Amino acid sequence: MSKSQKKRTFTLQKKSIYPFFEGNVMAKQKFYVVWQGKKPGIYTSWKTCEAQVSGFENALYKAFDSMEEAEKAFRDNPWKYFKTHKKASQNASLSSPNIIKESIAVDAACSGNPGKMEYRGVDVATGEEIFHLGPLEGGTNNIGEFLGIVHALALLKQQNSKIPVYSDSANAIKWVKNKKCNTKLKPTLKNMYIFELISRAEKWLTENDYPNPVIKWETDKWGEIPADFGRK
């Protein structure tokens, strides 16, 4: 792995977002609590935190926005800081050697089909949200997955990063490969903006090459994708 691949890539300013996408991805200082790891404690960078949890079976850790929050959490019961025990076990599953931690995971959610659609991208290593768009009226889950992958690819191209993108949607991965959102959804006044995004995403795929692998997330083996909205 090259030095550029090892370097953290998500210190992004809002002005650098690819024009047809929205969302605030401005980086913030994070404080990492390690409850279960090689050396439990509070760490001020992902690099030092990763050294404590990488390869450690059932590692338990979480990022916080302030030192005060981190100190309180470190003294407290860690399970209080996860929505469910299932979520905590998913964090632990990242110790699998088959998961590339230096990566972005994307996922979409849709209330109805069609319905209010949204998608987001998450830093697999830390679980921190990088971008989030929606909810938008009149979309589908597959469209959200497709747009999420292209959003991640565009963002990484701007940062000259070659790290992979994970998606749990085989359809969306195929659409990206074919540079075409092969949806059966029809345009309406309600979903006009979504189809504008689709058009811009397809144009970006046609006009740009990218080195980033788009990899299928193995839900059966690894649990829910880190970008999952947790609404199942």
mmCIF file of N, CA and C in Angstrom, residues 29-163:
data_model
loop_
_atom_site.group_PDB
_atom_site.id
_atom_site.type_symbol
_atom_site.label_atom_id
_atom_site.label_comp_id
_atom_site.label_asym_id
_atom_site.label_seq_id
_atom_site.Cartn_x
_atom_site.Cartn_y
_atom_site.Cartn_z
ATOM 1 N N GLN A 29 -12.478 17.491 14.957
ATOM 2 C CA GLN A 29 -11.649 16.760 15.897
ATOM 3 C C GLN A 29 -12.510 15.705 16.583
ATOM 4 N N LYS A 30 -12.006 14.470 16.634
ATOM 5 C CA LYS A 30 -12.719 13.388 17.285
ATOM 6 C C LYS A 30 -11.878 12.829 18.425
ATOM 7 N N PHE A 31 -12.567 12.263 19.413
ATOM 8 C CA PHE A 31 -11.919 11.637 20.558
ATOM 9 C C PHE A 31 -12.417 10.197 20.639
ATOM 10 N N TYR A 32 -11.486 9.266 20.603
ATOM 11 C CA TYR A 32 -11.823 7.853 20.453
ATOM 12 C C TYR A 32 -11.688 7.119 21.779
ATOM 13 N N VAL A 33 -12.805 6.544 22.219
ATOM 14 C CA VAL A 33 -12.808 5.757 23.454
ATOM 15 C C VAL A 33 -12.638 4.285 23.097
ATOM 16 N N VAL A 34 -11.659 3.648 23.691
ATOM 17 C CA VAL A 34 -11.454 2.208 23.527
ATOM 18 C C VAL A 34 -11.772 1.535 24.859
ATOM 19 N N TRP A 35 -12.905 0.854 24.917
ATOM 20 C CA TRP A 35 -13.272 0.114 26.131
ATOM 21 C C TRP A 35 -12.599 -1.256 26.154
ATOM 22 N N GLN A 36 -12.582 -1.902 24.995
ATOM 23 C CA GLN A 36 -11.950 -3.209 24.872
ATOM 24 C C GLN A 36 -10.948 -3.153 23.716
ATOM 25 N N GLY A 37 -9.689 -3.300 24.038
ATOM 26 C CA GLY A 37 -8.634 -3.244 23.043
ATOM 27 C C GLY A 37 -7.316 -3.610 23.694
ATOM 28 N N LYS A 38 -6.237 -3.446 22.968
ATOM 29 C CA LYS A 38 -4.926 -3.778 23.514
ATOM 30 C C LYS A 38 -4.616 -2.927 24.744
ATOM 31 N N LYS A 39 -4.975 -1.653 24.681
ATOM 32 C CA LYS A 39 -4.782 -0.761 25.817
ATOM 33 C C LYS A 39 -5.976 0.192 25.898
ATOM 34 N N PRO A 40 -6.984 -0.131 26.728
ATOM 35 C CA PRO A 40 -8.160 0.734 26.843
ATOM 36 C C PRO A 40 -7.770 2.154 27.240
ATOM 37 N N GLY A 41 -8.520 3.110 26.717
ATOM 38 C CA GLY A 41 -8.233 4.503 27.031
ATOM 39 C C GLY A 41 -8.911 5.431 26.049
ATOM 40 N N ILE A 42 -8.497 6.692 26.057
ATOM 41 C CA ILE A 42 -9.031 7.715 25.156
ATOM 42 C C ILE A 42 -7.905 8.180 24.242
ATOM 43 N N TYR A 43 -8.181 8.221 22.945
ATOM 44 C CA TYR A 43 -7.161 8.573 21.953
ATOM 45 C C TYR A 43 -7.667 9.733 21.097
ATOM 46 N N THR A 44 -6.765 10.580 20.685
ATOM 47 C CA THR A 44 -7.146 11.798 19.973
ATOM 48 C C THR A 44 -6.949 11.717 18.462
ATOM 49 N N SER A 45 -6.614 10.548 17.960
ATOM 50 C CA SER A 45 -6.526 10.371 16.511
ATOM 51 C C SER A 45 -6.933 8.945 16.183
ATOM 52 N N TRP A 46 -7.456 8.767 14.961
ATOM 53 C CA TRP A 46 -7.844 7.423 14.553
ATOM 54 C C TRP A 46 -6.621 6.508 14.467
ATOM 55 N N LYS A 47 -5.498 7.030 14.062
ATOM 56 C CA LYS A 47 -4.298 6.214 13.915
ATOM 57 C C LYS A 47 -3.909 5.544 15.230
ATOM 58 N N THR A 48 -3.935 6.312 16.326
ATOM 59 C CA THR A 48 -3.561 5.736 17.618
ATOM 60 C C THR A 48 -4.649 4.801 18.139
ATOM 61 N N CYS A 49 -5.899 5.122 17.844
ATOM 62 C CA CYS A 49 -6.998 4.240 18.236
ATOM 63 C C CYS A 49 -6.920 2.920 17.478
ATOM 64 N N GLU A 50 -6.684 3.032 16.184
ATOM 65 C CA GLU A 50 -6.628 1.821 15.351
ATOM 66 C C GLU A 50 -5.569 0.849 15.846
ATOM 67 N N ALA A 51 -4.443 1.385 16.328
ATOM 68 C CA ALA A 51 -3.366 0.524 16.817
ATOM 69 C C ALA A 51 -3.823 -0.324 18.006
ATOM 70 N N GLN A 52 -4.831 0.172 18.741
ATOM 71 C CA GLN A 52 -5.319 -0.550 19.915
ATOM 72 C C GLN A 52 -6.404 -1.568 19.589
ATOM 73 N N VAL A 53 -7.111 -1.385 18.478
ATOM 74 C CA VAL A 53 -8.262 -2.258 18.180
ATOM 75 C C VAL A 53 -8.044 -3.187 16.993
ATOM 76 N N SER A 54 -7.098 -2.842 16.121
ATOM 77 C CA SER A 54 -6.867 -3.661 14.933
ATOM 78 C C SER A 54 -6.372 -5.048 15.330
ATOM 79 N N GLY A 55 -7.094 -6.064 14.879
ATOM 80 C CA GLY A 55 -6.707 -7.436 15.176
ATOM 81 C C GLY A 55 -7.097 -7.915 16.556
ATOM 82 N N PHE A 56 -7.715 -7.037 17.355
ATOM 83 C CA PHE A 56 -8.124 -7.405 18.715
ATOM 84 C C PHE A 56 -9.551 -7.939 18.661
ATOM 85 N N GLU A 57 -9.735 -9.197 19.002
ATOM 86 C CA GLU A 57 -11.044 -9.830 18.905
ATOM 87 C C GLU A 57 -12.050 -9.145 19.837
ATOM 88 N N ASN A 58 -13.239 -8.841 19.262
ATOM 89 C CA ASN A 58 -14.318 -8.178 20.010
ATOM 90 C C ASN A 58 -13.921 -6.801 20.551
ATOM 91 N N ALA A 59 -13.078 -6.119 19.808
ATOM 92 C CA ALA A 59 -12.723 -4.749 20.203
ATOM 93 C C ALA A 59 -13.985 -3.892 20.287
ATOM 94 N N LEU A 60 -14.004 -2.983 21.250
ATOM 95 C CA LEU A 60 -15.173 -2.138 21.457
ATOM 96 C C LEU A 60 -14.701 -0.694 21.578
ATOM 97 N N TYR A 61 -15.128 0.148 20.652
ATOM 98 C CA TYR A 61 -14.637 1.524 20.603
ATOM 99 C C TYR A 61 -15.651 2.416 19.920
ATOM 100 N N LYS A 62 -15.535 3.711 20.151
ATOM 101 C CA LYS A 62 -16.463 4.669 19.554
ATOM 102 C C LYS A 62 -15.852 6.064 19.577
ATOM 103 N N ALA A 63 -16.185 6.873 18.570
ATOM 104 C CA ALA A 63 -15.697 8.248 18.488
ATOM 105 C C ALA A 63 -16.704 9.213 19.116
ATOM 106 N N PHE A 64 -16.174 10.265 19.766
ATOM 107 C CA PHE A 64 -17.008 11.301 20.376
ATOM 108 C C PHE A 64 -16.515 12.675 19.927
ATOM 109 N N ASP A 65 -17.414 13.667 20.034
ATOM 110 C CA ASP A 65 -17.107 15.004 19.527
ATOM 111 C C ASP A 65 -16.295 15.853 20.494
ATOM 112 N N SER A 66 -16.250 15.481 21.777
ATOM 113 C CA SER A 66 -15.501 16.276 22.741
ATOM 114 C C SER A 66 -14.803 15.372 23.747
ATOM 115 N N MET A 67 -13.749 15.904 24.360
ATOM 116 C CA MET A 67 -13.038 15.145 25.381
ATOM 117 C C MET A 67 -13.947 14.890 26.587
ATOM 118 N N GLU A 68 -14.787 15.859 26.898
ATOM 119 C CA GLU A 68 -15.708 15.703 28.030
ATOM 120 C C GLU A 68 -16.629 14.499 27.820
ATOM 121 N N GLU A 69 -17.193 14.387 26.603
ATOM 122 C CA GLU A 69 -18.066 13.250 26.290
ATOM 123 C C GLU A 69 -17.290 11.940 26.353
ATOM 124 N N ALA A 70 -16.067 11.972 25.821
ATOM 125 C CA ALA A 70 -15.250 10.760 25.792
ATOM 126 C C ALA A 70 -14.903 10.292 27.207
ATOM 127 N N GLU A 71 -14.529 11.225 28.067
ATOM 128 C CA GLU A 71 -14.170 10.867 29.441
ATOM 129 C C GLU A 71 -15.366 10.279 30.186
ATOM 130 N N LYS A 72 -16.536 10.868 29.980
ATOM 131 C CA LYS A 72 -17.751 10.362 30.613
ATOM 132 C C LYS A 72 -18.058 8.957 30.118
ATOM 133 N N ALA A 73 -17.939 8.759 28.803
ATOM 134 C CA ALA A 73 -18.242 7.450 28.219
ATOM 135 C C ALA A 73 -17.261 6.383 28.680
ATOM 136 N N PHE A 74 -16.000 6.763 28.804
ATOM 137 C CA PHE A 74 -14.978 5.792 29.210
ATOM 138 C C PHE A 74 -15.247 5.262 30.622
ATOM 139 N N ARG A 75 -15.798 6.120 31.470
ATOM 140 C CA ARG A 75 -16.099 5.715 32.847
ATOM 141 C C ARG A 75 -17.417 4.947 32.941
ATOM 142 N N ASP A 76 -18.198 5.028 31.858
ATOM 143 C CA ASP A 76 -19.562 4.500 31.883
ATOM 144 C C ASP A 76 -19.636 3.106 31.253
ATOM 145 N N ASN A 77 -20.849 2.538 31.284
ATOM 146 C CA ASN A 77 -21.104 1.258 30.624
ATOM 147 C C ASN A 77 -21.092 1.470 29.113
ATOM 148 N N PRO A 78 -20.206 0.826 28.375
ATOM 149 C CA PRO A 78 -20.100 1.090 26.932
ATOM 150 C C PRO A 78 -21.368 0.782 26.156
ATOM 151 N N TRP A 79 -22.152 -0.181 26.627
ATOM 152 C CA TRP A 79 -23.343 -0.580 25.871
ATOM 153 C C TRP A 79 -24.372 0.543 25.802
ATOM 154 N N LYS A 80 -24.278 1.514 26.691
ATOM 155 C CA LYS A 80 -25.205 2.645 26.657
ATOM 156 C C LYS A 80 -24.989 3.505 25.417
ATOM 157 N N TYR A 81 -23.820 3.377 24.799
ATOM 158 C CA TYR A 81 -23.464 4.261 23.692
ATOM 159 C C TYR A 81 -23.656 3.614 22.326
ATOM 160 N N PHE A 82 -24.319 2.491 22.302
ATOM 161 C CA PHE A 82 -24.684 1.845 21.055
ATOM 162 C C PHE A 82 -26.185 1.655 21.044
ATOM 163 N N LYS A 83 -26.784 1.810 19.879
ATOM 164 C CA LYS A 83 -28.239 1.736 19.786
ATOM 165 C C LYS A 83 -28.761 0.369 20.209
ATOM 166 N N THR A 84 -28.035 -0.674 19.793
ATOM 167 C CA THR A 84 -28.407 -2.031 20.166
ATOM 168 C C THR A 84 -27.147 -2.833 20.334
ATOM 169 N N HIS A 85 -27.254 -4.009 20.942
ATOM 170 C CA HIS A 85 -26.100 -4.897 21.049
ATOM 171 C C HIS A 85 -25.655 -5.346 19.669
ATOM 172 N N LYS A 86 -26.614 -5.427 18.751
ATOM 173 C CA LYS A 86 -26.270 -5.817 17.387
ATOM 174 C C LYS A 86 -25.305 -4.816 16.770
ATOM 175 N N LYS A 87 -25.545 -3.530 17.006
ATOM 176 C CA LYS A 87 -24.666 -2.490 16.472
ATOM 177 C C LYS A 87 -23.258 -2.625 17.020
ATOM 178 N N ALA A 88 -23.145 -2.899 18.302
ATOM 179 C CA ALA A 88 -21.829 -3.050 18.914
ATOM 180 C C ALA A 88 -21.096 -4.235 18.321
ATOM 181 N N SER A 89 -21.802 -5.333 18.079
ATOM 182 C CA SER A 89 -21.146 -6.506 17.514
ATOM 183 C C SER A 89 -20.692 -6.244 16.091
ATOM 184 N N GLN A 90 -21.404 -5.343 15.376
ATOM 185 C CA GLN A 90 -20.979 -4.996 14.025
ATOM 186 C C GLN A 90 -19.645 -4.263 14.074
ATOM 187 N N ASN A 91 -19.461 -3.348 15.029
ATOM 188 C CA ASN A 91 -18.183 -2.667 15.159
ATOM 189 C C ASN A 91 -17.069 -3.676 15.394
ATOM 190 N N ALA A 92 -17.345 -4.675 16.237
ATOM 191 C CA ALA A 92 -16.343 -5.685 16.525
ATOM 192 C C ALA A 92 -16.010 -6.492 15.287
ATOM 193 N N SER A 93 -16.971 -6.697 14.385
ATOM 194 C CA SER A 93 -16.736 -7.520 13.210
ATOM 195 C C SER A 93 -15.729 -6.895 12.260
ATOM 196 N N LEU A 94 -15.434 -5.588 12.426
ATOM 197 C CA LEU A 94 -14.464 -4.937 11.549
ATOM 198 C C LEU A 94 -13.062 -5.491 11.746
ATOM 199 N N SER A 95 -12.857 -6.319 12.770
ATOM 200 C CA SER A 95 -11.551 -6.946 12.946
ATOM 201 C C SER A 95 -11.304 -8.032 11.914
ATOM 202 N N SER A 96 -12.326 -8.383 11.125
ATOM 203 C CA SER A 96 -12.153 -9.371 10.055
ATOM 204 C C SER A 96 -11.081 -8.898 9.083
ATOM 205 N N PRO A 97 -10.110 -9.757 8.779
ATOM 206 C CA PRO A 97 -9.031 -9.345 7.861
ATOM 207 C C PRO A 97 -9.520 -9.130 6.433
ATOM 208 N N ASN A 98 -10.728 -9.585 6.130
ATOM 209 C CA ASN A 98 -11.250 -9.446 4.770
ATOM 210 C C ASN A 98 -11.879 -8.083 4.512
ATOM 211 N N ILE A 99 -12.076 -7.299 5.562
ATOM 212 C CA ILE A 99 -12.641 -5.958 5.404
ATOM 213 C C ILE A 99 -11.509 -4.946 5.283
ATOM 214 N N ILE A 100 -11.562 -4.158 4.227
ATOM 215 C CA ILE A 100 -10.574 -3.096 4.035
ATOM 216 C C ILE A 100 -11.064 -1.879 4.806
ATOM 217 N N LYS A 101 -10.405 -1.573 5.905
ATOM 218 C CA LYS A 101 -10.902 -0.514 6.788
ATOM 219 C C LYS A 101 -10.720 0.877 6.187
ATOM 220 N N GLU A 102 -9.657 1.063 5.431
ATOM 221 C CA GLU A 102 -9.462 2.349 4.759
ATOM 222 C C GLU A 102 -10.371 2.373 3.537
ATOM 223 N N SER A 103 -11.634 2.708 3.748
ATOM 224 C CA SER A 103 -12.637 2.633 2.688
ATOM 225 C C SER A 103 -13.850 3.463 3.079
ATOM 226 N N ILE A 104 -14.739 3.650 2.110
ATOM 227 C CA ILE A 104 -16.028 4.282 2.356
ATOM 228 C C ILE A 104 -17.111 3.230 2.130
ATOM 229 N N ALA A 105 -18.084 3.184 3.024
ATOM 230 C CA ALA A 105 -19.271 2.353 2.839
ATOM 231 C C ALA A 105 -20.457 3.269 2.573
ATOM 232 N N VAL A 106 -21.308 2.891 1.623
ATOM 233 C CA VAL A 106 -22.496 3.683 1.323
ATOM 234 C C VAL A 106 -23.737 2.823 1.504
ATOM 235 N N ASP A 107 -24.835 3.469 1.827
ATOM 236 C CA ASP A 107 -26.105 2.769 1.947
ATOM 237 C C ASP A 107 -27.233 3.764 1.723
ATOM 238 N N ALA A 108 -28.403 3.235 1.393
ATOM 239 C CA ALA A 108 -29.573 4.069 1.161
ATOM 240 C C ALA A 108 -30.736 3.542 1.981
ATOM 241 N N ALA A 109 -31.714 4.409 2.210
ATOM 242 C CA ALA A 109 -32.953 4.029 2.873
ATOM 243 C C ALA A 109 -34.096 4.708 2.137
ATOM 244 N N CYS A 110 -35.232 4.029 2.083
ATOM 245 C CA CYS A 110 -36.384 4.586 1.378
ATOM 246 C C CYS A 110 -37.654 4.195 2.111
ATOM 247 N N SER A 111 -38.453 5.183 2.446
ATOM 248 C CA SER A 111 -39.727 4.953 3.111
ATOM 249 C C SER A 111 -40.806 4.861 2.054
ATOM 250 N N GLY A 112 -41.115 3.614 1.635
ATOM 251 C CA GLY A 112 -42.037 3.391 0.530
ATOM 252 C C GLY A 112 -41.282 3.093 -0.740
ATOM 253 N N ASN A 113 -41.987 2.642 -1.767
ATOM 254 C CA ASN A 113 -41.335 2.305 -3.034
ATOM 255 C C ASN A 113 -42.276 2.641 -4.206
ATOM 256 N N PRO A 114 -42.178 3.872 -4.747
ATOM 257 C CA PRO A 114 -41.232 4.921 -4.362
ATOM 258 C C PRO A 114 -41.649 5.618 -3.066
ATOM 259 N N GLY A 115 -40.705 6.388 -2.518
ATOM 260 C CA GLY A 115 -40.970 7.102 -1.292
ATOM 261 C C GLY A 115 -39.854 8.072 -0.984
ATOM 262 N N LYS A 116 -39.766 8.503 0.277
ATOM 263 C CA LYS A 116 -38.706 9.421 0.691
ATOM 264 C C LYS A 116 -37.386 8.653 0.747
ATOM 265 N N MET A 117 -36.453 9.034 -0.099
ATOM 266 C CA MET A 117 -35.185 8.326 -0.259
ATOM 267 C C MET A 117 -34.032 9.179 0.252
ATOM 268 N N GLU A 118 -33.078 8.539 0.900
ATOM 269 C CA GLU A 118 -31.855 9.214 1.324
ATOM 270 C C GLU A 118 -30.694 8.232 1.249
ATOM 271 N N TYR A 119 -29.497 8.774 1.201
ATOM 272 C CA TYR A 119 -28.315 7.918 1.225
ATOM 273 C C TYR A 119 -27.201 8.613 1.984
ATOM 274 N N ARG A 120 -26.213 7.836 2.369
ATOM 275 C CA ARG A 120 -25.070 8.419 3.065
ATOM 276 C C ARG A 120 -23.819 7.582 2.832
ATOM 277 N N GLY A 121 -22.680 8.210 3.127
ATOM 278 C CA GLY A 121 -21.390 7.530 3.078
ATOM 279 C C GLY A 121 -20.725 7.611 4.429
ATOM 280 N N VAL A 122 -20.079 6.519 4.825
ATOM 281 C CA VAL A 122 -19.480 6.414 6.149
ATOM 282 C C VAL A 122 -18.044 5.929 6.032
ATOM 283 N N ASP A 123 -17.182 6.485 6.857
ATOM 284 C CA ASP A 123 -15.803 6.013 6.978
ATOM 285 C C ASP A 123 -15.850 4.656 7.685
ATOM 286 N N VAL A 124 -15.457 3.605 6.986
ATOM 287 C CA VAL A 124 -15.559 2.259 7.549
ATOM 288 C C VAL A 124 -14.721 2.115 8.811
ATOM 289 N N ALA A 125 -13.561 2.726 8.837
ATOM 290 C CA ALA A 125 -12.657 2.568 9.982
ATOM 291 C C ALA A 125 -13.233 3.139 11.263
ATOM 292 N N THR A 126 -13.898 4.291 11.178
ATOM 293 C CA THR A 126 -14.354 4.985 12.377
ATOM 294 C C THR A 126 -15.860 4.998 12.558
ATOM 295 N N GLY A 127 -16.599 4.716 11.489
ATOM 296 C CA GLY A 127 -18.054 4.795 11.563
ATOM 297 C C GLY A 127 -18.588 6.204 11.435
ATOM 298 N N GLU A 128 -17.715 7.169 11.170
ATOM 299 C CA GLU A 128 -18.141 8.566 11.063
ATOM 300 C C GLU A 128 -18.786 8.838 9.709
ATOM 301 N N GLU A 129 -19.907 9.576 9.735
ATOM 302 C CA GLU A 129 -20.604 9.938 8.506
ATOM 303 C C GLU A 129 -19.796 10.980 7.730
ATOM 304 N N ILE A 130 -19.613 10.750 6.447
ATOM 305 C CA ILE A 130 -18.849 11.655 5.593
ATOM 306 C C ILE A 130 -19.784 12.546 4.779
ATOM 307 N N PHE A 131 -20.837 11.961 4.245
ATOM 308 C CA PHE A 131 -21.828 12.749 3.519
ATOM 309 C C PHE A 131 -23.207 12.115 3.709
ATOM 310 N N HIS A 132 -24.231 12.930 3.508
ATOM 311 C CA HIS A 132 -25.612 12.486 3.685
ATOM 312 C C HIS A 132 -26.495 13.365 2.825
ATOM 313 N N LEU A 133 -27.293 12.764 1.945
ATOM 314 C CA LEU A 133 -28.212 13.524 1.106
ATOM 315 C C LEU A 133 -29.620 12.981 1.296
ATOM 316 N N GLY A 134 -30.588 13.894 1.441
ATOM 317 C CA GLY A 134 -31.973 13.500 1.573
ATOM 318 C C GLY A 134 -32.504 13.761 2.970
ATOM 319 N N PRO A 135 -33.776 13.359 3.172
ATOM 320 C CA PRO A 135 -34.648 12.590 2.275
ATOM 321 C C PRO A 135 -35.153 13.428 1.092
ATOM 322 N N LEU A 136 -35.340 12.738 -0.034
ATOM 323 C CA LEU A 136 -35.879 13.333 -1.250
ATOM 324 C C LEU A 136 -37.129 12.556 -1.646
ATOM 325 N N GLU A 137 -38.151 13.276 -2.080
ATOM 326 C CA GLU A 137 -39.419 12.644 -2.431
ATOM 327 C C GLU A 137 -39.335 11.850 -3.731
ATOM 328 N N GLY A 138 -40.030 10.702 -3.744
ATOM 329 C CA GLY A 138 -40.249 9.967 -4.988
ATOM 330 C C GLY A 138 -39.079 9.147 -5.475
ATOM 331 N N GLY A 139 -38.272 8.623 -4.568
ATOM 332 C CA GLY A 139 -37.125 7.812 -4.975
ATOM 333 C C GLY A 139 -37.295 6.347 -4.631
ATOM 334 N N THR A 140 -36.262 5.572 -4.911
ATOM 335 C CA THR A 140 -36.232 4.157 -4.550
ATOM 336 C C THR A 140 -34.901 3.842 -3.882
ATOM 337 N N ASN A 141 -34.849 2.719 -3.216
ATOM 338 C CA ASN A 141 -33.625 2.325 -2.522
ATOM 339 C C ASN A 141 -32.470 2.125 -3.502
ATOM 340 N N ASN A 142 -32.745 1.454 -4.630
ATOM 341 C CA ASN A 142 -31.675 1.195 -5.597
ATOM 342 C C ASN A 142 -31.101 2.482 -6.179
ATOM 343 N N ILE A 143 -31.961 3.461 -6.417
ATOM 344 C CA ILE A 143 -31.470 4.746 -6.917
ATOM 345 C C ILE A 143 -30.562 5.390 -5.876
ATOM 346 N N GLY A 144 -30.964 5.346 -4.617
ATOM 347 C CA GLY A 144 -30.136 5.909 -3.555
ATOM 348 C C GLY A 144 -28.789 5.219 -3.452
ATOM 349 N N GLU A 145 -28.787 3.901 -3.585
ATOM 350 C CA GLU A 145 -27.529 3.146 -3.543
ATOM 351 C C GLU A 145 -26.622 3.566 -4.703
ATOM 352 N N PHE A 146 -27.194 3.704 -5.884
ATOM 353 C CA PHE A 146 -26.438 4.122 -7.074
ATOM 354 C C PHE A 146 -25.828 5.502 -6.881
ATOM 355 N N LEU A 147 -26.645 6.462 -6.439
ATOM 356 C CA LEU A 147 -26.147 7.818 -6.234
ATOM 357 C C LEU A 147 -25.093 7.870 -5.131
ATOM 358 N N GLY A 148 -25.280 7.046 -4.099
ATOM 359 C CA GLY A 148 -24.302 7.016 -3.018
ATOM 360 C C GLY A 148 -22.931 6.552 -3.480
ATOM 361 N N ILE A 149 -22.905 5.532 -4.329
ATOM 362 C CA ILE A 149 -21.625 5.037 -4.843
ATOM 363 C C ILE A 149 -20.940 6.108 -5.685
ATOM 364 N N VAL A 150 -21.707 6.744 -6.586
ATOM 365 C CA VAL A 150 -21.104 7.764 -7.454
ATOM 366 C C VAL A 150 -20.634 8.961 -6.633
ATOM 367 N N HIS A 151 -21.409 9.328 -5.625
ATOM 368 C CA HIS A 151 -21.000 10.421 -4.734
ATOM 369 C C HIS A 151 -19.645 10.101 -4.108
ATOM 370 N N ALA A 152 -19.500 8.885 -3.589
ATOM 371 C CA ALA A 152 -18.240 8.486 -2.960
ATOM 372 C C ALA A 152 -17.090 8.503 -3.962
ATOM 373 N N LEU A 153 -17.328 7.988 -5.160
ATOM 374 C CA LEU A 153 -16.272 7.949 -6.185
ATOM 375 C C LEU A 153 -15.833 9.360 -6.578
ATOM 376 N N ALA A 154 -16.806 10.261 -6.745
ATOM 377 C CA ALA A 154 -16.473 11.642 -7.109
ATOM 378 C C ALA A 154 -15.673 12.324 -6.009
ATOM 379 N N LEU A 155 -16.088 12.080 -4.776
ATOM 380 C CA LEU A 155 -15.405 12.681 -3.639
ATOM 381 C C LEU A 155 -13.962 12.185 -3.539
ATOM 382 N N LEU A 156 -13.769 10.888 -3.710
ATOM 383 C CA LEU A 156 -12.430 10.305 -3.619
ATOM 384 C C LEU A 156 -11.540 10.750 -4.781
ATOM 385 N N LYS A 157 -12.124 10.934 -5.951
ATOM 386 C CA LYS A 157 -11.336 11.415 -7.089
ATOM 387 C C LYS A 157 -10.807 12.809 -6.816
ATOM 388 N N GLN A 158 -11.619 13.649 -6.188
ATOM 389 C CA GLN A 158 -11.174 14.997 -5.835
ATOM 390 C C GLN A 158 -10.000 14.957 -4.861
ATOM 391 N N GLN A 159 -9.975 13.948 -4.004
ATOM 392 C CA GLN A 159 -8.915 13.822 -3.007
ATOM 393 C C GLN A 159 -7.740 12.982 -3.497
ATOM 394 N N ASN A 160 -7.812 12.537 -4.753
ATOM 395 C CA ASN A 160 -6.753 11.705 -5.330
ATOM 396 C C ASN A 160 -6.515 10.446 -4.477
ATOM 397 N N SER A 161 -7.605 9.864 -4.012
ATOM 398 C CA SER A 161 -7.540 8.680 -3.161
ATOM 399 C C SER A 161 -7.991 7.449 -3.932
ATOM 400 N N LYS A 162 -7.305 6.356 -3.719
ATOM 401 C CA LYS A 162 -7.608 5.109 -4.425
ATOM 402 C C LYS A 162 -8.308 4.077 -3.547
ATOM 403 N N ILE A 163 -8.774 4.483 -2.377
ATOM 404 C CA ILE A 163 -9.389 3.521 -1.477
ATOM 405 C C ILE A 163 -10.714 3.016 -2.048
#
